[in-house]
Structure formats: C-alpha cells, structure tokens
Coordinates of N, CA and C and ligand atoms in Angstrom, one line a residue:
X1 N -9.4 -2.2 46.1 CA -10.7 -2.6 46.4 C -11.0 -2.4 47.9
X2 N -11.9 -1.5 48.2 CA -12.7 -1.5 49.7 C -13.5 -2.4 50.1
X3 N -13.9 -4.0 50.9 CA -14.5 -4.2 51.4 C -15.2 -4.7 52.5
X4 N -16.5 -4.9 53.2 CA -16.5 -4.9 54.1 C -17.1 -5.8 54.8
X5 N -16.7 -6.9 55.4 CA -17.2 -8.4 56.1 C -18.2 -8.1 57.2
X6 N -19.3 -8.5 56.9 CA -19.9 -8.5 57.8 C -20.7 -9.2 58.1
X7 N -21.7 -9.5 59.4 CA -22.1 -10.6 60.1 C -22.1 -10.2 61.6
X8 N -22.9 -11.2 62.5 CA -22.7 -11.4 63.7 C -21.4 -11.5 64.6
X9 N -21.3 -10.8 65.7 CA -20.0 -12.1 66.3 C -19.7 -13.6 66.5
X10 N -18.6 -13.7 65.8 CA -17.9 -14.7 65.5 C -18.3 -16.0 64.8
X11 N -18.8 -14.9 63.6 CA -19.3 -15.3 62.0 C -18.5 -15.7 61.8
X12 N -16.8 -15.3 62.0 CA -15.9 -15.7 61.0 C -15.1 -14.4 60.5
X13 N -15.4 -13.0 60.3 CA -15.0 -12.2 59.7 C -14.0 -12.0 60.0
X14 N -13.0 -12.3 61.2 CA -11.5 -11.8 61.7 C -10.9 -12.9 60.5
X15 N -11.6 -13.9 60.8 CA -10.7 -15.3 59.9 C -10.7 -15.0 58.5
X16 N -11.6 -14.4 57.7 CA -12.2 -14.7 56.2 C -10.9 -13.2 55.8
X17 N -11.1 -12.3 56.9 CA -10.2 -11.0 56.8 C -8.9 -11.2 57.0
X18 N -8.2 -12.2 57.7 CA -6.8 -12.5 57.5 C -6.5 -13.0 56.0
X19 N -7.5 -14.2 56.1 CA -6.8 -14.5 54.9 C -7.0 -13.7 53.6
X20 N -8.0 -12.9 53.9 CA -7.4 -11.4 52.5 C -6.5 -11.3 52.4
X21 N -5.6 -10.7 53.3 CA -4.8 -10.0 53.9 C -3.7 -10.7 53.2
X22 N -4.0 -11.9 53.5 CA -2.6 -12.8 53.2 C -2.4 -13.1 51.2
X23 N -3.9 -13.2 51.2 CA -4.1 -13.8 49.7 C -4.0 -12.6 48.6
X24 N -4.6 -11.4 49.4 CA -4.8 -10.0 48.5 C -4.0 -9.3 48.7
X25 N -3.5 -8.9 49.5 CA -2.5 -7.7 50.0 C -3.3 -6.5 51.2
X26 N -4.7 -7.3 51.0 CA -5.8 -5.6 51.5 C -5.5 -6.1 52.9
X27 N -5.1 -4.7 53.8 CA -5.1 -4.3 55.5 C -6.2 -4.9 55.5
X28 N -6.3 -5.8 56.8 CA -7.3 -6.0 57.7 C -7.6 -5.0 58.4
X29 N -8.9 -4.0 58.4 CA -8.6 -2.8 59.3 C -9.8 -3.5 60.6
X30 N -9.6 -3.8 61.7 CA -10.4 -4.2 62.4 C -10.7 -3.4 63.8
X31 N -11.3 -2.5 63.7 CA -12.0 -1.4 64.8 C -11.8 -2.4 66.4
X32 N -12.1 -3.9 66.3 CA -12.3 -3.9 67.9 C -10.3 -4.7 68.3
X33 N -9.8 -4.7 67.2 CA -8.5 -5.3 67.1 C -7.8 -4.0 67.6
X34 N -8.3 -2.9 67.0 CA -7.7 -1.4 67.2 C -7.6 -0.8 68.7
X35 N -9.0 -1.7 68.8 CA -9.9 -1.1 70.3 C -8.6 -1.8 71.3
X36 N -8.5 -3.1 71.5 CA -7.5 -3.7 72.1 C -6.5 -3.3 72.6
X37 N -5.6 -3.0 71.2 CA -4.8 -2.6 71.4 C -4.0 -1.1 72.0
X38 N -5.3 -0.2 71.9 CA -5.5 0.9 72.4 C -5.9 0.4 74.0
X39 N -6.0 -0.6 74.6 CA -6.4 -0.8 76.0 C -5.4 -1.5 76.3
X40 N -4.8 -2.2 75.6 CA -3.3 -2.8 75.8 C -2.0 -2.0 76.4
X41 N -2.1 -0.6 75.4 CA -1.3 0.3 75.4 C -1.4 1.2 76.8
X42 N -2.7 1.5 76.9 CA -3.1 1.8 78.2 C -3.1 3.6 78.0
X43 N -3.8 3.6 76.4 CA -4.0 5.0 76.4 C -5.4 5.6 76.4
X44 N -5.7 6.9 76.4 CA -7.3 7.4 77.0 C -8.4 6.9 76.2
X45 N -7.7 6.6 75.1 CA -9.3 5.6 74.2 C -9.6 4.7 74.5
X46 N -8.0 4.1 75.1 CA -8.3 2.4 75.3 C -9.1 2.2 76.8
X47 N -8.4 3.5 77.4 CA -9.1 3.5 78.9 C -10.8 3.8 78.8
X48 N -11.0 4.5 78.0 CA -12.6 5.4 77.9 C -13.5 4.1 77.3
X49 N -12.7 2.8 76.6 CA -13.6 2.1 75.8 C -13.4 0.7 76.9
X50 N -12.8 0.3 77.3 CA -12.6 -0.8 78.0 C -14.1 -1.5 78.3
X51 N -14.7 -0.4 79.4 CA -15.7 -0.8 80.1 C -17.1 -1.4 79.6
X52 N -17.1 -0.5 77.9 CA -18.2 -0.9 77.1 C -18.0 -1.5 76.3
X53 N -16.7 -2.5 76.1 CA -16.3 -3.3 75.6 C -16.4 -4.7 76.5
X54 N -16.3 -4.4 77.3 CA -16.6 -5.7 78.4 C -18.0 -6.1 78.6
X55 N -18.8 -5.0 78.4 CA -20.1 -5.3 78.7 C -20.6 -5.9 77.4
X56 N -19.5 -5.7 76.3 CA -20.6 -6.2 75.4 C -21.2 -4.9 74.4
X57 N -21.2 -3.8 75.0 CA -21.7 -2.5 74.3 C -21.1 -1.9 72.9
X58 N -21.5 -0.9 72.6 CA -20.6 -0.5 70.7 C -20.1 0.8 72.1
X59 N -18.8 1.0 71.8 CA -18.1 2.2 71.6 C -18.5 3.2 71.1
X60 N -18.4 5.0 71.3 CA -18.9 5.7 70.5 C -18.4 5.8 69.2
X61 N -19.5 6.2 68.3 CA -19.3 6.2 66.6 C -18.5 7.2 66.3
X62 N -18.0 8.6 67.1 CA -16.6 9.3 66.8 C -15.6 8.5 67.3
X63 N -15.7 7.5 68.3 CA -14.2 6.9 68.2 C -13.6 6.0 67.4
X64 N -14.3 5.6 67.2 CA -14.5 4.3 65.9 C -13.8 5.0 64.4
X65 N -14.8 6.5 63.9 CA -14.6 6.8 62.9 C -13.2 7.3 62.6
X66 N -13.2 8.0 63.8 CA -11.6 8.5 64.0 C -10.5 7.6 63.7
X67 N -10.3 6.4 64.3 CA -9.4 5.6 64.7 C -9.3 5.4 62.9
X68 N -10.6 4.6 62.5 CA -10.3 4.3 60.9 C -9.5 4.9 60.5
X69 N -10.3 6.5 60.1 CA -9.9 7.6 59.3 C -8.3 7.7 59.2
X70 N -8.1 7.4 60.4 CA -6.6 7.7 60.8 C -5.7 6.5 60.3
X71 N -6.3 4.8 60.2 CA -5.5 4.0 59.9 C -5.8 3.7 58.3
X72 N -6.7 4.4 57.6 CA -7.0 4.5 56.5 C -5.6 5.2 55.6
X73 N -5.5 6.2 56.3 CA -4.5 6.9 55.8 C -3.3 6.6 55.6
X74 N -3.0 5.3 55.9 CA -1.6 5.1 56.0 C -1.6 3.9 55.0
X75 N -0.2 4.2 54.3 CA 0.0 4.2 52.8 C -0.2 2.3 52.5
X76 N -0.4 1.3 53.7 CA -0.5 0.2 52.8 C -2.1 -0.2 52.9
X77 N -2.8 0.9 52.7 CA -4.0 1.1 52.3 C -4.3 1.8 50.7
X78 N -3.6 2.3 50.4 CA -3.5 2.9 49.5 C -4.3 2.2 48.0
X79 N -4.0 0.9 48.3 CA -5.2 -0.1 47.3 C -6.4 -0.6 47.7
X80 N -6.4 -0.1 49.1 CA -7.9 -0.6 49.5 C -7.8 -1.7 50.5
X81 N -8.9 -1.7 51.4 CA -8.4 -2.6 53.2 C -10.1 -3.3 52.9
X82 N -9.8 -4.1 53.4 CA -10.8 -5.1 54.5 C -11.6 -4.3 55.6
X83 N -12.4 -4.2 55.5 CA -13.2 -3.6 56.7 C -14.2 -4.8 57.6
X84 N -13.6 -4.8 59.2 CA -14.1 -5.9 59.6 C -14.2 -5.5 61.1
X85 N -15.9 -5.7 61.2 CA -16.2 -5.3 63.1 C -16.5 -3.8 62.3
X86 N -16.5 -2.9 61.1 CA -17.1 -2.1 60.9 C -17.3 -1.5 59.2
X87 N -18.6 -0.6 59.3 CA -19.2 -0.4 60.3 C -20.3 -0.9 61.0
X88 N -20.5 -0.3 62.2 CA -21.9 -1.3 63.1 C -23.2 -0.3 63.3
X89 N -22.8 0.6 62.7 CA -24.0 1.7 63.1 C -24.0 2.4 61.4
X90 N -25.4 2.5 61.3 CA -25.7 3.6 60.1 C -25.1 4.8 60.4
X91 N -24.9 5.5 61.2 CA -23.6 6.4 61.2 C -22.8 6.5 60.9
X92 N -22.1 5.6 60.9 CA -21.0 4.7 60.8 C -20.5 4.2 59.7
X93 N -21.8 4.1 58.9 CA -21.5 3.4 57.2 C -21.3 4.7 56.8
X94 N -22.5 5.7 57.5 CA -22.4 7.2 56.3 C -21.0 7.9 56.2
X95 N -20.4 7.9 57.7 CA -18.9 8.1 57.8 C -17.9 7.9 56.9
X96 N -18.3 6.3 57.1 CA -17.5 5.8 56.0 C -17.3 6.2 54.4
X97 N -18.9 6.1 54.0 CA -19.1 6.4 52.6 C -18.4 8.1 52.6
X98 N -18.7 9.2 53.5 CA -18.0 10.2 53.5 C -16.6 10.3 53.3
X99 N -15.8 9.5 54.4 CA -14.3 9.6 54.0 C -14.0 9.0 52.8
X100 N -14.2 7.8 52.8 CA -13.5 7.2 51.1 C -13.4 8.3 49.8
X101 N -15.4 8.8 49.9 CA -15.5 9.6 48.7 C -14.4 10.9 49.0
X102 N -14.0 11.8 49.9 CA -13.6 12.5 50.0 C -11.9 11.9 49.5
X103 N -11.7 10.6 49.4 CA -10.2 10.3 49.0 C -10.4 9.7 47.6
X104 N -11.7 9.7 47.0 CA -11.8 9.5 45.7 C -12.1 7.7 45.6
X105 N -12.9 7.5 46.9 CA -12.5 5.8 46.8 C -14.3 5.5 47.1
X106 N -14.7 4.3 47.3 CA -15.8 4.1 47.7 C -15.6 2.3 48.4
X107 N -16.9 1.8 48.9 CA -16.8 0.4 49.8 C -17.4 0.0 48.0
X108 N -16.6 -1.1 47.8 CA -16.8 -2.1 46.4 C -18.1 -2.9 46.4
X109 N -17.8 -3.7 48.0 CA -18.7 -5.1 48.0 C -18.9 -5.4 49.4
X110 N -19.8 -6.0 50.1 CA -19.9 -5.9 50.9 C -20.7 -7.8 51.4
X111 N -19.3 -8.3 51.9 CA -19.8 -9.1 52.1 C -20.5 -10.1 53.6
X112 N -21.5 -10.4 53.3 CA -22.6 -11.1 54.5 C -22.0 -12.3 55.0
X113 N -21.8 -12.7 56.0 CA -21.5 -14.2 56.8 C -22.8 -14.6 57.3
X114 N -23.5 -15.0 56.9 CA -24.7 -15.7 57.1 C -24.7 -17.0 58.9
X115 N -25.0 -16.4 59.9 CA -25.3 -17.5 60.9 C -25.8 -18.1 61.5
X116 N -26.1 -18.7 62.7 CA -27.7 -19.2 63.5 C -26.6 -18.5 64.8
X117 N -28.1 -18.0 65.5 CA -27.0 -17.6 66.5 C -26.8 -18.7 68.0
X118 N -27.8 -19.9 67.9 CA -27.7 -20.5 68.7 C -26.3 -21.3 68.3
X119 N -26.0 -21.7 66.8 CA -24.4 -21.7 66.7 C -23.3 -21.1 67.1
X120 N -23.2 -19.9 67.1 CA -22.3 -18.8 67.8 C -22.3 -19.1 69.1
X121 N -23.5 -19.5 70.2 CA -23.3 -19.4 71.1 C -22.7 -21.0 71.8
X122 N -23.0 -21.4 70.6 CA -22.6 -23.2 70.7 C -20.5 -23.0 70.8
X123 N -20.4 -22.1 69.7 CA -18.7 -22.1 69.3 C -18.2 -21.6 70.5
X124 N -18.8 -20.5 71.4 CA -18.7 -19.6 72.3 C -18.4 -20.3 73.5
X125 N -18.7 -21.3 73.5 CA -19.0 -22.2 74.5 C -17.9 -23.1 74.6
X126 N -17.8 -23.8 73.5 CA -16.4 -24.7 73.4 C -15.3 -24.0 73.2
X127 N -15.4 -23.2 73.0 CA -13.9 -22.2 73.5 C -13.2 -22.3 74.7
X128 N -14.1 -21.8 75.3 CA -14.3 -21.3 76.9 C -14.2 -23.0 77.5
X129 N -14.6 -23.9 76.9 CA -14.4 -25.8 77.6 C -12.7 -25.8 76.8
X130 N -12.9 -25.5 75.7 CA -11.0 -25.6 75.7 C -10.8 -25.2 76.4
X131 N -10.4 -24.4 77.2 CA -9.3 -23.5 77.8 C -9.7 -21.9 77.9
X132 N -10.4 -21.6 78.6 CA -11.0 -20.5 78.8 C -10.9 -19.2 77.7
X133 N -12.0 -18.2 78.0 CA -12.3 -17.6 77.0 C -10.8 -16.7 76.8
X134 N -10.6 -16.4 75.8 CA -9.5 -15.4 75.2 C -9.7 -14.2 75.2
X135 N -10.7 -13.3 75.8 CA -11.1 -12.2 75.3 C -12.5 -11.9 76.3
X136 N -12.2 -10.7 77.2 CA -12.8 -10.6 78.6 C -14.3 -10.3 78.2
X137 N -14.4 -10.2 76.8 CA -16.0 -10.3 76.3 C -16.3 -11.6 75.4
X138 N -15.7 -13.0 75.5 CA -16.0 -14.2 75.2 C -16.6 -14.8 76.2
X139 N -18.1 -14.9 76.5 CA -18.1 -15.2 77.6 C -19.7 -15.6 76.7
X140 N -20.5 -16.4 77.4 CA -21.8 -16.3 76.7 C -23.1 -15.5 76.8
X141 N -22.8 -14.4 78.5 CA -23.5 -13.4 78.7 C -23.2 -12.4 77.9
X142 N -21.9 -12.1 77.5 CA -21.5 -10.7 76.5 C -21.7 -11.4 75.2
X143 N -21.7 -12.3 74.9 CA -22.2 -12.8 73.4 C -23.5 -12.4 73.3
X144 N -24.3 -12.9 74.4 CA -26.3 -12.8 74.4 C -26.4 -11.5 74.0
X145 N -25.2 -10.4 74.8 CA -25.8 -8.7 74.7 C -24.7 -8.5 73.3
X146 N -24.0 -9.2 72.8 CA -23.6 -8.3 71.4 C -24.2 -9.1 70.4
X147 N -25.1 -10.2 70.7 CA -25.9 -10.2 69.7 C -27.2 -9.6 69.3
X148 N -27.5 -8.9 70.6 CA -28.4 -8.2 70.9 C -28.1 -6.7 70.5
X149 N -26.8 -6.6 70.4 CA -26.6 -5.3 69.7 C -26.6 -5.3 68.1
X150 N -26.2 -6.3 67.8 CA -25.7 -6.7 66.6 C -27.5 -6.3 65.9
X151 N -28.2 -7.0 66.2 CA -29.7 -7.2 65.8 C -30.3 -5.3 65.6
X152 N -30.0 -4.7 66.8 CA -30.6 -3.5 67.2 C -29.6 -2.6 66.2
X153 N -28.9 -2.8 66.2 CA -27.7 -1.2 65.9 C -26.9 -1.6 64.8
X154 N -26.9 -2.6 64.1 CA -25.8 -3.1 63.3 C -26.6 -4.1 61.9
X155 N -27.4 -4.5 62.5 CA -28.5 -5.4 61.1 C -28.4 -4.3 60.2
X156 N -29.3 -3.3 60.8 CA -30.0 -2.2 59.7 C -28.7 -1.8 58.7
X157 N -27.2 -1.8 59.1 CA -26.3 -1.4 58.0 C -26.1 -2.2 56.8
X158 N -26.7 -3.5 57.1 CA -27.2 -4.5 55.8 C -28.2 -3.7 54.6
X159 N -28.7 -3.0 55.5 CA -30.0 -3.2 54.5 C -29.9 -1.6 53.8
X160 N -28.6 -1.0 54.7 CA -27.9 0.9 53.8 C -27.4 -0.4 52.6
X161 N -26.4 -0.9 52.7 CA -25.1 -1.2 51.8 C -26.4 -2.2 50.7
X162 N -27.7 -2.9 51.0 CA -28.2 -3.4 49.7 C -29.0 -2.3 49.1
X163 N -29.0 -1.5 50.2 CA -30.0 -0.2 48.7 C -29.0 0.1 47.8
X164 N -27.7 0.1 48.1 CA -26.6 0.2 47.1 C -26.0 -0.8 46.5
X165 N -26.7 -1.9 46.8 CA -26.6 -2.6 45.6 C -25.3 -3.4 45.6
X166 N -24.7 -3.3 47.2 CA -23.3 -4.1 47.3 C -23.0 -5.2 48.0
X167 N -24.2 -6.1 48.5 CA -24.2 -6.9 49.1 C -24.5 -8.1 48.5
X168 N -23.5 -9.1 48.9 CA -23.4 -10.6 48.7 C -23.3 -11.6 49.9
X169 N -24.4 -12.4 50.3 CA -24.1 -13.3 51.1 C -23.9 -14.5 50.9
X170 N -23.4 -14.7 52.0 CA -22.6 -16.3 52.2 C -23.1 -16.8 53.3
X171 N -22.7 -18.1 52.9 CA -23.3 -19.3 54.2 C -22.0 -19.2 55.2
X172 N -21.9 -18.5 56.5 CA -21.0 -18.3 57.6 C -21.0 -19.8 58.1
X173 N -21.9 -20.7 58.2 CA -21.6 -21.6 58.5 C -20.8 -23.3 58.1
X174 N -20.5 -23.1 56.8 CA -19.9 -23.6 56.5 C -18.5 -23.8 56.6
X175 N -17.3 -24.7 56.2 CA -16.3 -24.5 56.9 C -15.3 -23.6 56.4
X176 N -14.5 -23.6 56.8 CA -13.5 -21.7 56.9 C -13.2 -22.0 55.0
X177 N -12.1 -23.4 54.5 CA -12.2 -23.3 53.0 C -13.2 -23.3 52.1
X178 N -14.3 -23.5 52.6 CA -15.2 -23.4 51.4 C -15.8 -21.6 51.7
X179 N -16.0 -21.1 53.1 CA -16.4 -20.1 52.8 C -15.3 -18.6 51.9
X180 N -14.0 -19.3 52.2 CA -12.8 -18.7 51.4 C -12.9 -18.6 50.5
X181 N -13.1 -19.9 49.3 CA -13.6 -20.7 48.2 C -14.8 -19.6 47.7
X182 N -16.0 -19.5 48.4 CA -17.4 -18.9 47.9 C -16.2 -17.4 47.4
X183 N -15.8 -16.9 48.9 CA -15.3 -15.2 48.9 C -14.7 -15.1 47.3
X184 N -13.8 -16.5 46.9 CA -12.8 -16.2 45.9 C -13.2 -15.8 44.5
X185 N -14.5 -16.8 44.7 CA -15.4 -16.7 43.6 C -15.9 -15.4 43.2
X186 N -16.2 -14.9 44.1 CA -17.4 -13.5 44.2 C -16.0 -12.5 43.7
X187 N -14.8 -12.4 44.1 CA -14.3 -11.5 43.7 C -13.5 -11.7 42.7
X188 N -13.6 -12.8 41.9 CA -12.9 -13.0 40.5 C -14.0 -12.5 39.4
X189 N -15.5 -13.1 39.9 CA -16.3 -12.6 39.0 C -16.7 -10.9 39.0
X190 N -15.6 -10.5 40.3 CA -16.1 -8.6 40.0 C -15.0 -7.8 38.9
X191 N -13.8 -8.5 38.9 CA -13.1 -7.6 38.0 C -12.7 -6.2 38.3
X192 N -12.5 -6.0 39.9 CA -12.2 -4.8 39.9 C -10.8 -4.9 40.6
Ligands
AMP1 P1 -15.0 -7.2 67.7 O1 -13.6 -7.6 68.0 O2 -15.2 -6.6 66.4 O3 -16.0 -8.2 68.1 O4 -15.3 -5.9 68.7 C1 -15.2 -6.1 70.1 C2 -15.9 -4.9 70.8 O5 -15.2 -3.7 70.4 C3 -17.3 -4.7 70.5 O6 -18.2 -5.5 71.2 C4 -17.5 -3.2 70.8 O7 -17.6 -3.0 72.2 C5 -16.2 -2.6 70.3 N1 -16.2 -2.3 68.8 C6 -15.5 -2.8 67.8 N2 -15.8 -2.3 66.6 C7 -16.8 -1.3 66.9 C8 -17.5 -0.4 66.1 N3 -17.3 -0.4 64.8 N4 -18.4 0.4 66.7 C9 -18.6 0.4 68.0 N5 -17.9 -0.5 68.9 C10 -17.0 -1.3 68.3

C-alpha cells in the first residue's frame, strides 16, 4: 500500500510515519529527511538545497522527484512506503502518480493531519524554550514562511488527491495515540 501523510509543518506526519514504519513494515520515504542527509553528506544536492531549505523555501520539483524515484526503487519498497513532506507541489503529485503507474502501483489513501497554525507555532516555540531548535529551519520566522508555502504551493495537492477520491482527514491535533488509533482504523476498514 502507497500512502501519503499530509498536512502543515509539524502536523505530526514524521511521527504518525514512523510509527508505520514500525507497525506496517512501509519505508518512511521523507523528501526533507533525504534533503538532510544529502547536506550532511556534503554532496551537490545537499549543497544546491541548503540555502532554500533554511529560508524555509520548497526545493526544486526535479530534485525532489528524482531523489524519490530513486529511493522508490529500492527493494524494501517493493510493498509500498509512506510518503511524507511529499508531494508539495501539483507537479509533484502528477510525478508521482506518473512513476507508481509506470511500476504498476498507484497512492492508496491519502491521509490529512488536520491543524491550527497558531498551534504549530505555539509547539515551535517550546521547542526552541526546551533547548533550542533542532533544525536550522525550526525557528518561528521559517515556520511563518513554510506555512506560507504550505498554503500557496502545497494546499492545492489536497484538493488533486480528493478529486480522486483518496482523501481522509484527521484531527492533527489530538494526541500522537489517538491520532495512531484514528490512522489504524482507516486502514483496517480499507482492506488493501
Ligand atoms: P520537511 O522536513 O518535510 O519539513 O522539509 C524541510 C525542507 O526541505 C522544506 O522546508 C523544503 O525546503 C525541503 N523539502 C522537503 N520536501 C520537499 C518537497 N517535497 N518539495 C520541495 N521541497 C521540499
């Protein structure tokens, strides 16, 4: 099964996508986890994406698809991954929908983390009062601008995946077991 968590930053989708991972067997495939690590490594994608990662900006939609495509392919996907942090662009979904079908596969379900964003910026906050932010775009100026991306460039792929008829939302706000709990539900009652 393919599918794909989605929502604002830090809805929850890294969290709700582990524990797939753990409960289902499906890859977490996580485009900005990828991105990281690629800047970690200190190779030319990671170098090329850094800067618009810090600001808070989307990366371009060939690097993104690429990266997938490529982590798609590798064999403990072969039952189907978690898609999480993408896609963020209608580009992006159609990519998507492109490669799967070309491997005979399609996105199953597509599920919504429902937010407020003045919560996000509340969580965003007490992070950064624990013990400073984790992540050189945890900050609540790069939160303001990737919710602002989020809104502009990434909403509208809600509204590809319900013309298809694969979208289910959830209350993101609630706490991490019960929104586990809702996910468990939704995908016992799909039978696939
Ligand atoms: P995330 O960890 O998913 O919040 O992603 C962190 C950052 O990586 C984002 O703010 C973007 O700069 C970049 N990024 C991650 N996934 C994508 C994507 N699918 N398309 C474009 N940029 C992305």
């Amino acid at each position: 099964m393919n599918l794909v968590l989605f929502g604002p930053p830090g809805a929850g989708k890294g969290t709700q996508s582990k524990i797939l991972t753990e409960t289902r067997g499906l890859p977490q495939l996580s485009t900005g986890d990828m991105l990281r690590a690629a800047i970690a490594a200190g190779t030319p994608l990671g170098l090329a994406s850094k800067a618009l990662m810090d600001k808070g900006a989307l990366v371009p939609d060939e690097t993104v698809i690429g990266i997938i495509a490529e982590r798609y392919d590798q064999p403990d996907c072969a039952k189907g991954a978690v898609f999480d942090g993408f896609p963020r662009t209608i580009a992006q979904a159609e990519a998507l929908d492109k490669m799967l079908a070309a491997r005979g596969k399609k996105i199953d379900l597509v599920l919504e983390l429902k937010v407020d964003d003045a919560a996000l910026l509340a969580r965003v906050e007490s992070r950064i009062a624990a013990g400073g932010p984790a992540r050189a775009d945890d900050t609540p100026e790069t939160l303001k601008k990737r919710l602002e991306v989020y809104y502009q460039s990434t909403a509208p792929v809600l509204a590809y995946y319900r013309h298809q008829g694969k979208v289910k939302s959830l209350d993101g706000m609630a706490a991490i077991p019960t929104v586990t709990a809702q996910i468990s539900d939704i995908l016992e009652g799909m039978a696939v």
